[in-house]
Short mmCIF file of C-alpha atoms in Angstrom, two decimals:
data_model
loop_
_atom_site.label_atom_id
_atom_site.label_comp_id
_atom_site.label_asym_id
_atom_site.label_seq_id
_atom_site.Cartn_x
_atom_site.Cartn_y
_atom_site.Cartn_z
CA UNK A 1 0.66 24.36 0.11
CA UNK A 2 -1.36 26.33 -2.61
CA UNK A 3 -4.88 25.59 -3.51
CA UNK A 4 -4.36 23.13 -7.08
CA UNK A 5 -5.84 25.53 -10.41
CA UNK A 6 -7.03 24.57 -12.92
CA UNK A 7 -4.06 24.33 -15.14
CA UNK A 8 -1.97 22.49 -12.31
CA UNK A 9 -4.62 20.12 -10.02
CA UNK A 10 -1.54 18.87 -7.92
CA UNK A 11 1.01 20.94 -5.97
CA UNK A 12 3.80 18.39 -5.73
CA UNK A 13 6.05 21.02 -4.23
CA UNK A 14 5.30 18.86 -0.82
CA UNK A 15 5.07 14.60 -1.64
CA UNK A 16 3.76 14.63 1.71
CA UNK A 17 0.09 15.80 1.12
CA UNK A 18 -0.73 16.12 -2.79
CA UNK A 19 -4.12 18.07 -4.01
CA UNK A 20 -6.03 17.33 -6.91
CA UNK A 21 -9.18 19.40 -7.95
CA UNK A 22 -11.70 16.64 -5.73
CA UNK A 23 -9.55 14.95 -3.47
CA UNK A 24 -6.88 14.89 -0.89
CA UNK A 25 -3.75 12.42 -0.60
CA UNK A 26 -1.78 11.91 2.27
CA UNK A 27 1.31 10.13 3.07
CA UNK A 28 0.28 6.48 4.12
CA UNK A 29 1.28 5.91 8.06
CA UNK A 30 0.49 2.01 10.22
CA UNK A 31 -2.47 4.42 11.45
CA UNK A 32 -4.13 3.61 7.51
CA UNK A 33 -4.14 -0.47 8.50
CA UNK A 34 -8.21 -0.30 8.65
CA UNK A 35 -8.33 1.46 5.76
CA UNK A 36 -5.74 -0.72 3.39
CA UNK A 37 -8.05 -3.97 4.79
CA UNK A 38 -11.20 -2.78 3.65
CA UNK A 39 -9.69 -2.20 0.52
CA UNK A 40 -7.64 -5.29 0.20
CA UNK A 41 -10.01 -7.56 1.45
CA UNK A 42 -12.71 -6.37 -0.49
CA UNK A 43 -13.47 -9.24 -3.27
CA UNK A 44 -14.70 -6.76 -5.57
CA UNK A 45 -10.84 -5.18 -5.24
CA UNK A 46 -9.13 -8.14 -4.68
CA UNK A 47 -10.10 -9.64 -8.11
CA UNK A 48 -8.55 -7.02 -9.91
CA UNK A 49 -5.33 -7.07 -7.92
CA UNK A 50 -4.82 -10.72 -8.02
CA UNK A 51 -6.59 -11.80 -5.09
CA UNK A 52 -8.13 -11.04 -1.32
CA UNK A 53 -4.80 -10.08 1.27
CA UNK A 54 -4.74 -11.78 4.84
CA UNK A 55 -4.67 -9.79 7.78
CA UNK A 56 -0.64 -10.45 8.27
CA UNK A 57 -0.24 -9.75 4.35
CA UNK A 58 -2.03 -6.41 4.98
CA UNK A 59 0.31 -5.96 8.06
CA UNK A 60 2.87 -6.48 6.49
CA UNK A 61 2.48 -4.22 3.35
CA UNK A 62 1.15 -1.01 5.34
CA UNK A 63 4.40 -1.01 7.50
CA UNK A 64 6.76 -1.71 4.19
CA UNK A 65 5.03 1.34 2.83
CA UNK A 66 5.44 3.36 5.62
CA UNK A 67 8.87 2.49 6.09
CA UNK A 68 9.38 3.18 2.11
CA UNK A 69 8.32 6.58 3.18
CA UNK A 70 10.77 7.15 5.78
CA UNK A 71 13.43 6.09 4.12
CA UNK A 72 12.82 7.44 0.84
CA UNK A 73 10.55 10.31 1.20
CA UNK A 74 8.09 9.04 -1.22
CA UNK A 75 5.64 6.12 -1.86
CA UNK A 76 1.76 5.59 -1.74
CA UNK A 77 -1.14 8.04 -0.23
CA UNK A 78 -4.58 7.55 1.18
CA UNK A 79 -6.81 9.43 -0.92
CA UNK A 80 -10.60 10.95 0.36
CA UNK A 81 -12.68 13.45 -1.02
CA UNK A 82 -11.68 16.94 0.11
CA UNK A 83 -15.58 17.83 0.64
CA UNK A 84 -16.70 15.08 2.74
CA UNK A 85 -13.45 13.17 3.57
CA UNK A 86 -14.99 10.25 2.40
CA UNK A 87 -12.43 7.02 1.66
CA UNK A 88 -11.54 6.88 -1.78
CA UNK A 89 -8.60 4.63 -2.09
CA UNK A 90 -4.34 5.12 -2.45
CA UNK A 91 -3.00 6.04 -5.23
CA UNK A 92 1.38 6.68 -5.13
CA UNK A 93 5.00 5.63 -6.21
CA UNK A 94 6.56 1.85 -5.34
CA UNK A 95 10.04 0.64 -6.24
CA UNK A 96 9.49 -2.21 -8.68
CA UNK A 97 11.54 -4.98 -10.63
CA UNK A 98 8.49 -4.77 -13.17
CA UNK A 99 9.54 -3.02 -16.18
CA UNK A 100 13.51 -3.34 -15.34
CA UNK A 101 15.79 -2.29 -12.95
CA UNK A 102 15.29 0.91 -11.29
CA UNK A 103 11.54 1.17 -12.47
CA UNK A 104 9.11 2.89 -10.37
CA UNK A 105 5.12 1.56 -10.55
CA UNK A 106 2.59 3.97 -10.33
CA UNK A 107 0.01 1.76 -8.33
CA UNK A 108 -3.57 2.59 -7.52
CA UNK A 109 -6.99 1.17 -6.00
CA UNK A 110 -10.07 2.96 -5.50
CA UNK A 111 -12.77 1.38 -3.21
CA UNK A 112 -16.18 -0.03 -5.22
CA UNK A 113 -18.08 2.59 -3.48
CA UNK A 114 -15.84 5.23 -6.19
CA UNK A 115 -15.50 3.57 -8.95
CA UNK A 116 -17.06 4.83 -12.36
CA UNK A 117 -16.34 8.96 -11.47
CA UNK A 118 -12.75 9.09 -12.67
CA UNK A 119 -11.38 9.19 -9.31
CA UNK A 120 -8.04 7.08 -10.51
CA UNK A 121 -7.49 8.19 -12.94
CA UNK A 122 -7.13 11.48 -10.91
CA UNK A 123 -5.34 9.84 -8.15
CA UNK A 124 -2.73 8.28 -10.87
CA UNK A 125 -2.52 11.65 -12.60
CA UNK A 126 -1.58 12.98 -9.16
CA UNK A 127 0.80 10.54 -8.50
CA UNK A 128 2.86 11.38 -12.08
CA UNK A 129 2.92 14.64 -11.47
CA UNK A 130 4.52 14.11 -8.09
CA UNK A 131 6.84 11.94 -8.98
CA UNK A 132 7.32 14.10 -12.66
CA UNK A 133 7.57 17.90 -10.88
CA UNK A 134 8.52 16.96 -7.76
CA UNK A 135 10.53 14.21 -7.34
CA UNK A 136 12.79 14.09 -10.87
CA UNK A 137 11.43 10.59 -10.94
CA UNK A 138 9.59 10.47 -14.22
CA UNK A 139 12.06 8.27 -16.65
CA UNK A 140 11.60 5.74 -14.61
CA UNK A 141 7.71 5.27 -14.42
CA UNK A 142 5.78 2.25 -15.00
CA UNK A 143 2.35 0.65 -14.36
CA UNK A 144 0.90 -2.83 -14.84
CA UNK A 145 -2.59 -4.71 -14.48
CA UNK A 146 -3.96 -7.95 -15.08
CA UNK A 147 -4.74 -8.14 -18.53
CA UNK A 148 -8.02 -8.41 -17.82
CA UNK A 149 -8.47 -5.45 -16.06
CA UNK A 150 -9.75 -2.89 -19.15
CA UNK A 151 -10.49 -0.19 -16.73
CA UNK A 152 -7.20 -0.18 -15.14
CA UNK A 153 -5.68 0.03 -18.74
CA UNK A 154 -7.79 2.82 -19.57
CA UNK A 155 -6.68 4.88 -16.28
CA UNK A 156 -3.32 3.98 -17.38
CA UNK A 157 -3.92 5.80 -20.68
CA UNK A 158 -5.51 8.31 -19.36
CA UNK A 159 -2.74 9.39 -17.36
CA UNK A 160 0.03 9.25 -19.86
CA UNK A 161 1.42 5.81 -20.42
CA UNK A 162 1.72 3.59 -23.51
CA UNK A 163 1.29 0.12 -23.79
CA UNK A 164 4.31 -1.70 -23.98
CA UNK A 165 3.80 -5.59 -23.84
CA UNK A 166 2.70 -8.54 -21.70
CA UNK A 167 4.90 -9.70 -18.97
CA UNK A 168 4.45 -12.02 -15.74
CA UNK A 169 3.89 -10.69 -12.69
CA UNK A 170 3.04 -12.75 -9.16
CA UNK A 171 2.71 -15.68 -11.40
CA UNK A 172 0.13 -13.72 -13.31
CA UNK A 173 -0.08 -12.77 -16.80
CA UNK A 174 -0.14 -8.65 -16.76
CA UNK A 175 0.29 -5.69 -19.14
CA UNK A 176 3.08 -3.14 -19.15
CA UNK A 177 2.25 0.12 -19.89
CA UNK A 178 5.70 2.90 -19.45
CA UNK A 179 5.59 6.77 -19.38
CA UNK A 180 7.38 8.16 -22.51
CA UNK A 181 10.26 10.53 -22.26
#
């Protein structure tokens, strides 16, 4: 894998490991369960992705994601700071229904701790250009938020999409945003 340049922060000749010009993503594994809790269970978090996980729902979601990866050969990384290796959050690709059949959510979540330094809307930007350059997956891209969630929207924006409408998702009223062709 080649350093990321200025012109191109993320190699995603390799889905496994993607670079962007201040952090480092790597393929979720069961071995990230700690990390996915502290996010998940964070309140802070949790409010802006409809609500604190239990230990079994966090159990549950790490191994469907690692088993999306297997399977697939794509899905969701663990992001951390490539100087320190600090936690940031995951950023990556999940099959949804959200958006129509076939559609593929960009999701994201970056831990309080980063929030406010543009770290995902790097870690989205990352996860387009995967799925974009190196995965032929980028006519079917979507991403949704509560429609609360302004800063989500904005990271949304930032990396490409267009608001599209309001739909229901998890019984919860959200906003579509989809990546022009």
């Amino acid at each position: 894998m080649t350093e990321p340049t200025d012109e191109r922060p993320v190699d995603a000749r390799s889905v496994d490991v993607v670079l962007t010009e201040h952090l480092r993503g790597e393929r979720v594994t069961p071995a990230d369960l700690e990390r996915f809790r502290g996010i998940w269970q964070d309140p802070d978090v949790a409010a802006t992705l409809g609500g604190i996980r239990t230990d079994d729902q966090v159990r549950t979601a790490v191994a469907r994601i690692a088993a999306h990866w297997d399977r697939e050969g794509w899905g969701v990384w663990w992001f951390s700071r490539r100087d320190d290796g600090t936690d940031v959050g995951y950023a990556g690709l999940a099959p949804t229904a959200v958006g129509g059949p076939g559609s593929v959510e960009v999701l994201y979540a970056v831990s309080p701790a980063a929030w406010g330094r543009g770290l995902a809307t790097e870690m989205a930007e990352a996860a387009v250009d995967a799925a974009v350059n190196g995965l032929g997956l980028g006519d079917r891209l979507v991403c949704f938020t509560l429609t609360t969630n302004l800063a989500s929207q904005r990271v949304m924006e930032k990396a490409g999409f267009v608001r599209e409408g309001q739909v229901e998702h998890a019984g919860l009223p959200h906003v579509l945003y989809r990546l022009p062709a």
